[in-house]
Amino acid sequence: MTSETRTDGRRPVAIVTGGSRGIGRAIVEGLLDDGWRVFLCSRDPASVAAALDDLAGRGEVAGRAVDVREQAEVDGFVDWVAGEAGRLDCLVNNAGLGHFAAVDELSGDQWREVLRTNLDGPFYFLRAAAPAMKRSGGGWVFNVASLAAQHPLAGGAAYNASKFGLLGMSEAAMLDLRHHGVRVTTILPGSVDTGFRERKERDWMLQPQDVAQVVRDLLRFPPRALPSKVEIRPTAPPRK
């Protein structure tokens, strides 16, 4: 769906969580370039304000601070978007974080923060957004997971659990919503140069714009087609 596919003269509407920086920011910029009206959120109010300042004049963009771990905040944000825009056509569940340590060294607080952000947050947003998309006649949900949703890594107990869970939830949601015109796709990137984890050499890594391109390309797919899971890897990672 691009801006040209709407028949009422208005821009299609998207929500991007974690949209102030990294992969989310690249997706916001790509959607704006494609003519979308975009609402972004981030947990940090200062980060939201800085992103909106940077994007001023780029297109129709607005945002608010939202803690995706809090269902009431998520519900309020989606209600605000629906009220402002009158519809919702796309949700990008991108907000996420990671704590990495051996399973017996992770604290309970670290475990809960990762699971609540990476799994509860997407569920809350999907649950709130799906009815608005049904009312709009359909839409697309992109859940940004990771190759860690399929490949365990040492020190990744919390992160792996959250991303394995996100993939499972996404695929179940795809089956729940497809007959309502709502397509659900899980995107599983490999290593992306976002500063998420410290690495000495970064030239080989994916860029946030690469993940954004997947979203932009899929939104142009014909309505009959549903790529439900997309893996994207660096072409030439370091040899082990």
PDB file of C-alpha atoms in Angstrom:
ATOM      1  CA  MET A   1       0.000   0.000   0.000  1.00  0.00           C
ATOM      2  CA  THR A   2       1.452   3.362  -1.038  1.00  0.00           C
ATOM      3  CA  SER A   3      -0.091   6.791  -0.831  1.00  0.00           C
ATOM      4  CA  GLU A   4      -1.379   6.323  -4.380  1.00  0.00           C
ATOM      5  CA  THR A   5      -3.544   3.334  -3.395  1.00  0.00           C
ATOM      6  CA  ARG A   6      -5.880   5.331  -1.196  1.00  0.00           C
ATOM      7  CA  THR A   7      -9.062   6.415  -2.947  1.00  0.00           C
ATOM      8  CA  ASP A   8     -10.159   9.130  -0.520  1.00  0.00           C
ATOM      9  CA  GLY A   9      -7.240  11.479  -1.180  1.00  0.00           C
ATOM     10  CA  ARG A  10      -5.694  11.046   2.249  1.00  0.00           C
ATOM     11  CA  ARG A  11      -2.315   9.577   3.056  1.00  0.00           C
ATOM     12  CA  PRO A  12      -2.168   6.056   4.511  1.00  0.00           C
ATOM     13  CA  VAL A  13      -1.350   6.027   8.222  1.00  0.00           C
ATOM     14  CA  ALA A  14       1.376   4.120  10.059  1.00  0.00           C
ATOM     15  CA  ILE A  15       2.564   3.685  13.640  1.00  0.00           C
ATOM     16  CA  VAL A  16       6.247   2.931  14.236  1.00  0.00           C
ATOM     17  CA  THR A  17       7.332   1.986  17.758  1.00  0.00           C
ATOM     18  CA  GLY A  18      10.905   2.752  18.741  1.00  0.00           C
ATOM     19  CA  GLY A  19      10.755   5.192  15.845  1.00  0.00           C
ATOM     20  CA  SER A  20      13.112   7.878  17.093  1.00  0.00           C
ATOM     21  CA  ARG A  21      16.393   6.151  16.195  1.00  0.00           C
ATOM     22  CA  GLY A  22      17.997   3.073  14.653  1.00  0.00           C
ATOM     23  CA  ILE A  23      15.869   0.722  12.577  1.00  0.00           C
ATOM     24  CA  GLY A  24      12.650   2.435  13.630  1.00  0.00           C
ATOM     25  CA  ARG A  25      13.913   5.844  12.552  1.00  0.00           C
ATOM     26  CA  ALA A  26      14.950   4.472   9.153  1.00  0.00           C
ATOM     27  CA  ILE A  27      11.489   2.971   8.714  1.00  0.00           C
ATOM     28  CA  VAL A  28       9.853   6.280   9.644  1.00  0.00           C
ATOM     29  CA  GLU A  29      11.972   8.121   7.084  1.00  0.00           C
ATOM     30  CA  GLY A  30      11.264   5.542   4.387  1.00  0.00           C
ATOM     31  CA  LEU A  31       7.519   5.677   4.948  1.00  0.00           C
ATOM     32  CA  LEU A  32       7.548   9.477   4.864  1.00  0.00           C
ATOM     33  CA  ASP A  33       9.449   9.349   1.577  1.00  0.00           C
ATOM     34  CA  ASP A  34       6.726   7.022   0.256  1.00  0.00           C
ATOM     35  CA  GLY A  35       3.970   9.448   1.182  1.00  0.00           C
ATOM     36  CA  TRP A  36       2.732   7.979   4.433  1.00  0.00           C
ATOM     37  CA  ARG A  37       1.480   9.844   7.467  1.00  0.00           C
ATOM     38  CA  VAL A  38       3.562   8.482  10.346  1.00  0.00           C
ATOM     39  CA  PHE A  39       3.095   8.456  14.121  1.00  0.00           C
ATOM     40  CA  LEU A  40       6.197   7.409  16.053  1.00  0.00           C
ATOM     41  CA  CYS A  41       6.781   6.640  19.685  1.00  0.00           C
ATOM     42  CA  SER A  42       9.689   6.020  22.010  1.00  0.00           C
ATOM     43  CA  ARG A  43      10.014   5.597  25.752  1.00  0.00           C
ATOM     44  CA  ASP A  44      12.176   8.736  26.067  1.00  0.00           C
ATOM     45  CA  PRO A  45      10.320  12.058  25.605  1.00  0.00           C
ATOM     46  CA  ALA A  46      13.561  13.839  24.698  1.00  0.00           C
ATOM     47  CA  SER A  47      14.273  11.294  21.976  1.00  0.00           C
ATOM     48  CA  VAL A  48      10.796  11.780  20.512  1.00  0.00           C
ATOM     49  CA  ALA A  49      11.181  15.560  20.547  1.00  0.00           C
ATOM     50  CA  ALA A  50      14.604  15.402  18.887  1.00  0.00           C
ATOM     51  CA  ALA A  51      13.338  13.058  16.171  1.00  0.00           C
ATOM     52  CA  LEU A  52      10.348  15.251  15.408  1.00  0.00           C
ATOM     53  CA  ASP A  53      12.628  18.299  15.164  1.00  0.00           C
ATOM     54  CA  ASP A  54      14.923  16.452  12.762  1.00  0.00           C
ATOM     55  CA  LEU A  55      11.986  15.273  10.632  1.00  0.00           C
ATOM     56  CA  ALA A  56      10.254  18.647  10.447  1.00  0.00           C
ATOM     57  CA  GLY A  57       9.399  19.397   6.846  1.00  0.00           C
ATOM     58  CA  ARG A  58       9.991  15.798   5.783  1.00  0.00           C
ATOM     59  CA  GLY A  59       6.289  14.923   5.707  1.00  0.00           C
ATOM     60  CA  GLU A  60       3.295  14.372   7.986  1.00  0.00           C
ATOM     61  CA  VAL A  61       4.826  13.046  11.193  1.00  0.00           C
ATOM     62  CA  ALA A  62       3.869  13.246  14.851  1.00  0.00           C
ATOM     63  CA  GLY A  63       4.779  11.360  17.978  1.00  0.00           C
ATOM     64  CA  ARG A  64       4.566  10.867  21.700  1.00  0.00           C
ATOM     65  CA  ALA A  65       6.492   9.170  24.469  1.00  0.00           C
ATOM     66  CA  VAL A  66       5.098   5.695  25.176  1.00  0.00           C
ATOM     67  CA  ASP A  67       6.354   2.940  27.444  1.00  0.00           C
ATOM     68  CA  VAL A  68       5.413  -0.141  25.429  1.00  0.00           C
ATOM     69  CA  ARG A  69       5.480  -2.217  28.628  1.00  0.00           C
ATOM     70  CA  GLU A  70       2.378  -0.402  29.882  1.00  0.00           C
ATOM     71  CA  GLN A  71      -0.847  -1.502  28.194  1.00  0.00           C
ATOM     72  CA  ALA A  72      -2.746   1.640  29.170  1.00  0.00           C
ATOM     73  CA  GLU A  73      -0.132   3.845  27.501  1.00  0.00           C
ATOM     74  CA  VAL A  74      -0.224   1.730  24.352  1.00  0.00           C
ATOM     75  CA  ASP A  75      -4.028   1.781  24.206  1.00  0.00           C
ATOM     76  CA  GLY A  76      -4.020   5.541  24.702  1.00  0.00           C
ATOM     77  CA  PHE A  77      -1.489   6.084  21.926  1.00  0.00           C
ATOM     78  CA  VAL A  78      -3.388   3.962  19.403  1.00  0.00           C
ATOM     79  CA  ASP A  79      -6.650   5.704  20.335  1.00  0.00           C
ATOM     80  CA  TRP A  80      -4.920   9.060  19.820  1.00  0.00           C
ATOM     81  CA  VAL A  81      -3.642   8.052  16.377  1.00  0.00           C
ATOM     82  CA  ALA A  82      -7.033   6.718  15.310  1.00  0.00           C
ATOM     83  CA  GLY A  83      -8.694   9.893  16.529  1.00  0.00           C
ATOM     84  CA  GLU A  84      -6.204  12.174  14.781  1.00  0.00           C
ATOM     85  CA  ALA A  85      -5.985  10.277  11.502  1.00  0.00           C
ATOM     86  CA  GLY A  86      -9.345   8.529  11.329  1.00  0.00           C
ATOM     87  CA  ARG A  87      -7.778   5.214  10.336  1.00  0.00           C
ATOM     88  CA  LEU A  88      -4.725   2.964  10.710  1.00  0.00           C
ATOM     89  CA  ASP A  89      -3.101   1.106   7.816  1.00  0.00           C
ATOM     90  CA  CYS A  90       0.252  -0.109   9.150  1.00  0.00           C
ATOM     91  CA  LEU A  91       1.870  -0.960  12.479  1.00  0.00           C
ATOM     92  CA  VAL A  92       5.608  -1.518  12.816  1.00  0.00           C
ATOM     93  CA  ASN A  93       6.450  -3.145  16.145  1.00  0.00           C
ATOM     94  CA  ASN A  94      10.128  -2.244  16.356  1.00  0.00           C
ATOM     95  CA  ALA A  95      10.810  -1.123  19.941  1.00  0.00           C
ATOM     96  CA  GLY A  96      13.162  -3.516  21.689  1.00  0.00           C
ATOM     97  CA  LEU A  97      16.159  -3.936  23.940  1.00  0.00           C
ATOM     98  CA  GLY A  98      18.522  -6.618  25.179  1.00  0.00           C
ATOM     99  CA  HIS A  99      20.432  -7.649  28.289  1.00  0.00           C
ATOM    100  CA  PHE A 100      23.081 -10.266  27.590  1.00  0.00           C
ATOM    101  CA  ALA A 101      24.670 -12.504  30.213  1.00  0.00           C
ATOM    102  CA  ALA A 102      24.870 -16.157  31.138  1.00  0.00           C
ATOM    103  CA  VAL A 103      21.510 -17.438  32.288  1.00  0.00           C
ATOM    104  CA  ASP A 104      22.671 -17.762  35.899  1.00  0.00           C
ATOM    105  CA  GLU A 105      24.014 -14.201  35.854  1.00  0.00           C
ATOM    106  CA  LEU A 106      20.919 -12.437  34.521  1.00  0.00           C
ATOM    107  CA  SER A 107      18.913 -10.646  37.168  1.00  0.00           C
ATOM    108  CA  GLY A 108      15.182 -11.056  37.445  1.00  0.00           C
ATOM    109  CA  ASP A 109      14.752  -7.373  36.647  1.00  0.00           C
ATOM    110  CA  GLN A 110      16.791  -7.730  33.447  1.00  0.00           C
ATOM    111  CA  TRP A 111      14.767 -10.764  32.378  1.00  0.00           C
ATOM    112  CA  ARG A 112      11.465  -8.986  32.983  1.00  0.00           C
ATOM    113  CA  GLU A 113      12.550  -5.791  31.205  1.00  0.00           C
ATOM    114  CA  VAL A 114      13.520  -7.696  28.059  1.00  0.00           C
ATOM    115  CA  LEU A 115      10.373  -9.840  27.976  1.00  0.00           C
ATOM    116  CA  ARG A 116       8.042  -6.968  28.763  1.00  0.00           C
ATOM    117  CA  THR A 117       9.593  -4.710  26.124  1.00  0.00           C
ATOM    118  CA  ASN A 118      10.208  -7.211  23.327  1.00  0.00           C
ATOM    119  CA  LEU A 119       7.135  -9.423  23.742  1.00  0.00           C
ATOM    120  CA  ASP A 120       4.475  -7.741  25.876  1.00  0.00           C
ATOM    121  CA  GLY A 121       4.888  -4.443  24.010  1.00  0.00           C
ATOM    122  CA  PRO A 122       4.269  -5.872  20.528  1.00  0.00           C
ATOM    123  CA  PHE A 123       1.292  -7.839  21.846  1.00  0.00           C
ATOM    124  CA  TYR A 124      -0.249  -4.721  23.388  1.00  0.00           C
ATOM    125  CA  PHE A 125       0.217  -2.737  20.177  1.00  0.00           C
ATOM    126  CA  LEU A 126      -1.040  -5.508  17.912  1.00  0.00           C
ATOM    127  CA  ARG A 127      -4.063  -6.078  20.139  1.00  0.00           C
ATOM    128  CA  ALA A 128      -4.910  -2.355  20.086  1.00  0.00           C
ATOM    129  CA  ALA A 129      -4.176  -1.795  16.393  1.00  0.00           C
ATOM    130  CA  ALA A 130      -5.964  -4.778  14.856  1.00  0.00           C
ATOM    131  CA  PRO A 131      -9.522  -3.495  15.504  1.00  0.00           C
ATOM    132  CA  ALA A 132      -8.613  -0.113  13.996  1.00  0.00           C
ATOM    133  CA  MET A 133      -7.222  -1.854  10.910  1.00  0.00           C
ATOM    134  CA  LYS A 134     -10.336  -3.987  10.575  1.00  0.00           C
ATOM    135  CA  ARG A 135     -12.430  -0.828  10.674  1.00  0.00           C
ATOM    136  CA  SER A 136     -10.178   0.672   7.982  1.00  0.00           C
ATOM    137  CA  GLY A 137     -10.719  -2.333   5.744  1.00  0.00           C
ATOM    138  CA  GLY A 138      -7.347  -3.987   6.325  1.00  0.00           C
ATOM    139  CA  GLY A 139      -3.736  -3.220   7.031  1.00  0.00           C
ATOM    140  CA  TRP A 140      -0.279  -4.610   7.633  1.00  0.00           C
ATOM    141  CA  VAL A 141       1.588  -5.411  10.856  1.00  0.00           C
ATOM    142  CA  PHE A 142       5.369  -5.781  10.800  1.00  0.00           C
ATOM    143  CA  ASN A 143       6.966  -7.309  13.873  1.00  0.00           C
ATOM    144  CA  VAL A 144      10.712  -6.687  13.850  1.00  0.00           C
ATOM    145  CA  ALA A 145      12.253  -9.709  15.523  1.00  0.00           C
ATOM    146  CA  SER A 146      15.767 -11.033  14.891  1.00  0.00           C
ATOM    147  CA  LEU A 147      17.527 -14.119  13.613  1.00  0.00           C
ATOM    148  CA  ALA A 148      17.830 -14.749  17.358  1.00  0.00           C
ATOM    149  CA  ALA A 149      14.165 -15.775  17.096  1.00  0.00           C
ATOM    150  CA  GLN A 150      15.410 -19.028  15.558  1.00  0.00           C
ATOM    151  CA  HIS A 151      19.060 -19.343  16.593  1.00  0.00           C
ATOM    152  CA  PRO A 152      20.002 -19.411  20.295  1.00  0.00           C
ATOM    153  CA  LEU A 153      23.183 -17.662  21.371  1.00  0.00           C
ATOM    154  CA  ALA A 154      25.231 -17.986  24.534  1.00  0.00           C
ATOM    155  CA  GLY A 155      24.334 -15.148  26.868  1.00  0.00           C
ATOM    156  CA  GLY A 156      21.064 -14.576  25.063  1.00  0.00           C
ATOM    157  CA  ALA A 157      18.584 -16.387  27.288  1.00  0.00           C
ATOM    158  CA  ALA A 158      16.318 -13.371  27.791  1.00  0.00           C
ATOM    159  CA  TYR A 159      16.741 -11.979  24.290  1.00  0.00           C
ATOM    160  CA  ASN A 160      16.237 -15.368  22.633  1.00  0.00           C
ATOM    161  CA  ALA A 161      13.157 -16.062  24.743  1.00  0.00           C
ATOM    162  CA  SER A 162      11.616 -12.713  23.805  1.00  0.00           C
ATOM    163  CA  LYS A 163      12.293 -13.095  20.081  1.00  0.00           C
ATOM    164  CA  PHE A 164      11.273 -16.776  19.911  1.00  0.00           C
ATOM    165  CA  GLY A 165       8.052 -15.715  21.617  1.00  0.00           C
ATOM    166  CA  LEU A 166       7.559 -12.776  19.258  1.00  0.00           C
ATOM    167  CA  LEU A 167       7.903 -15.036  16.229  1.00  0.00           C
ATOM    168  CA  GLY A 168       5.365 -17.497  17.639  1.00  0.00           C
ATOM    169  CA  MET A 169       2.901 -14.765  18.521  1.00  0.00           C
ATOM    170  CA  SER A 170       3.317 -13.165  15.090  1.00  0.00           C
ATOM    171  CA  GLU A 171       2.634 -16.352  13.192  1.00  0.00           C
ATOM    172  CA  ALA A 172      -0.456 -17.091  15.283  1.00  0.00           C
ATOM    173  CA  ALA A 173      -1.674 -13.513  14.786  1.00  0.00           C
ATOM    174  CA  MET A 174      -1.138 -13.894  11.041  1.00  0.00           C
ATOM    175  CA  LEU A 175      -3.543 -16.824  11.040  1.00  0.00           C
ATOM    176  CA  ASP A 176      -6.027 -14.943  13.220  1.00  0.00           C
ATOM    177  CA  LEU A 177      -6.118 -11.792  11.092  1.00  0.00           C
ATOM    178  CA  ARG A 178      -5.474 -12.739   7.480  1.00  0.00           C
ATOM    179  CA  HIS A 179      -9.157 -13.238   6.637  1.00  0.00           C
ATOM    180  CA  HIS A 180      -9.890  -9.742   7.946  1.00  0.00           C
ATOM    181  CA  GLY A 181      -7.521  -8.173   5.426  1.00  0.00           C
ATOM    182  CA  VAL A 182      -4.795  -7.637   8.030  1.00  0.00           C
ATOM    183  CA  ARG A 183      -1.453  -9.117   6.979  1.00  0.00           C
ATOM    184  CA  VAL A 184       1.177  -9.891   9.628  1.00  0.00           C
ATOM    185  CA  THR A 185       4.846 -10.283   8.742  1.00  0.00           C
ATOM    186  CA  THR A 186       7.774 -11.049  11.012  1.00  0.00           C
ATOM    187  CA  ILE A 187      11.085  -9.550   9.899  1.00  0.00           C
ATOM    188  CA  LEU A 188      14.191 -11.342  11.174  1.00  0.00           C
ATOM    189  CA  PRO A 189      17.316  -9.232  10.614  1.00  0.00           C
ATOM    190  CA  GLY A 190      20.824 -10.447  11.273  1.00  0.00           C
ATOM    191  CA  SER A 191      23.435  -8.059  12.657  1.00  0.00           C
ATOM    192  CA  VAL A 192      22.412  -4.439  12.079  1.00  0.00           C
ATOM    193  CA  ASP A 193      24.693  -1.468  12.711  1.00  0.00           C
ATOM    194  CA  THR A 194      22.569   0.366  15.285  1.00  0.00           C
ATOM    195  CA  GLY A 195      24.944   0.464  18.254  1.00  0.00           C
ATOM    196  CA  PHE A 196      22.710  -2.107  19.964  1.00  0.00           C
ATOM    197  CA  ARG A 197      25.785  -4.159  20.859  1.00  0.00           C
ATOM    198  CA  GLU A 198      29.380  -2.973  20.841  1.00  0.00           C
ATOM    199  CA  ARG A 199      31.465  -4.322  17.957  1.00  0.00           C
ATOM    200  CA  LYS A 200      34.922  -3.293  16.780  1.00  0.00           C
ATOM    201  CA  GLU A 201      34.339  -3.759  13.043  1.00  0.00           C
ATOM    202  CA  ARG A 202      30.986  -2.758  11.588  1.00  0.00           C
ATOM    203  CA  ASP A 203      31.431  -2.324   7.836  1.00  0.00           C
ATOM    204  CA  TRP A 204      30.052  -5.798   7.120  1.00  0.00           C
ATOM    205  CA  MET A 205      26.817  -5.265   9.028  1.00  0.00           C
ATOM    206  CA  LEU A 206      23.363  -4.479   7.695  1.00  0.00           C
ATOM    207  CA  GLN A 207      22.259  -0.859   7.908  1.00  0.00           C
ATOM    208  CA  PRO A 208      18.916   0.256   9.360  1.00  0.00           C
ATOM    209  CA  GLN A 209      17.890   1.379   5.873  1.00  0.00           C
ATOM    210  CA  ASP A 210      18.174  -2.231   4.685  1.00  0.00           C
ATOM    211  CA  VAL A 211      15.478  -3.320   7.117  1.00  0.00           C
ATOM    212  CA  ALA A 212      13.386  -0.282   6.226  1.00  0.00           C
ATOM    213  CA  GLN A 213      13.599  -1.298   2.573  1.00  0.00           C
ATOM    214  CA  VAL A 214      11.999  -4.649   3.402  1.00  0.00           C
ATOM    215  CA  VAL A 215       9.010  -2.847   4.926  1.00  0.00           C
ATOM    216  CA  ARG A 216       8.731  -0.458   1.984  1.00  0.00           C
ATOM    217  CA  ASP A 217       8.926  -3.261  -0.573  1.00  0.00           C
ATOM    218  CA  LEU A 218       6.394  -5.486   1.180  1.00  0.00           C
ATOM    219  CA  LEU A 219       3.884  -2.650   1.399  1.00  0.00           C
ATOM    220  CA  ARG A 220       3.870  -2.679  -2.412  1.00  0.00           C
ATOM    221  CA  PHE A 221       2.965  -6.364  -2.608  1.00  0.00           C
ATOM    222  CA  PRO A 222      -0.407  -7.183  -4.198  1.00  0.00           C
ATOM    223  CA  PRO A 223      -3.230  -7.897  -1.738  1.00  0.00           C
ATOM    224  CA  ARG A 224      -3.237 -11.602  -2.661  1.00  0.00           C
ATOM    225  CA  ALA A 225       0.356 -12.092  -1.418  1.00  0.00           C
ATOM    226  CA  LEU A 226       1.440 -12.507   2.201  1.00  0.00           C
ATOM    227  CA  PRO A 227       5.154 -12.995   2.919  1.00  0.00           C
ATOM    228  CA  SER A 228       4.675 -13.997   6.557  1.00  0.00           C
ATOM    229  CA  LYS A 229       8.347 -14.284   7.532  1.00  0.00           C
ATOM    230  CA  VAL A 230      11.366 -12.541   6.011  1.00  0.00           C
ATOM    231  CA  GLU A 231      14.990 -13.221   6.984  1.00  0.00           C
ATOM    232  CA  ILE A 232      17.642 -10.671   6.054  1.00  0.00           C
ATOM    233  CA  ARG A 233      21.346 -11.275   6.619  1.00  0.00           C
ATOM    234  CA  PRO A 234      24.607  -9.445   5.958  1.00  0.00           C
ATOM    235  CA  THR A 235      26.039 -10.630   2.652  1.00  0.00           C
ATOM    236  CA  ALA A 236      29.594 -11.193   3.917  1.00  0.00           C
ATOM    237  CA  PRO A 237      29.929 -11.471   7.711  1.00  0.00           C
ATOM    238  CA  PRO A 238      33.324 -12.290   9.207  1.00  0.00           C
ATOM    239  CA  ARG A 239      34.333 -15.918   8.804  1.00  0.00           C
ATOM    240  CA  LYS A 240      34.428 -17.862  12.050  1.00  0.00           C
TER     241      LYS A 240
END
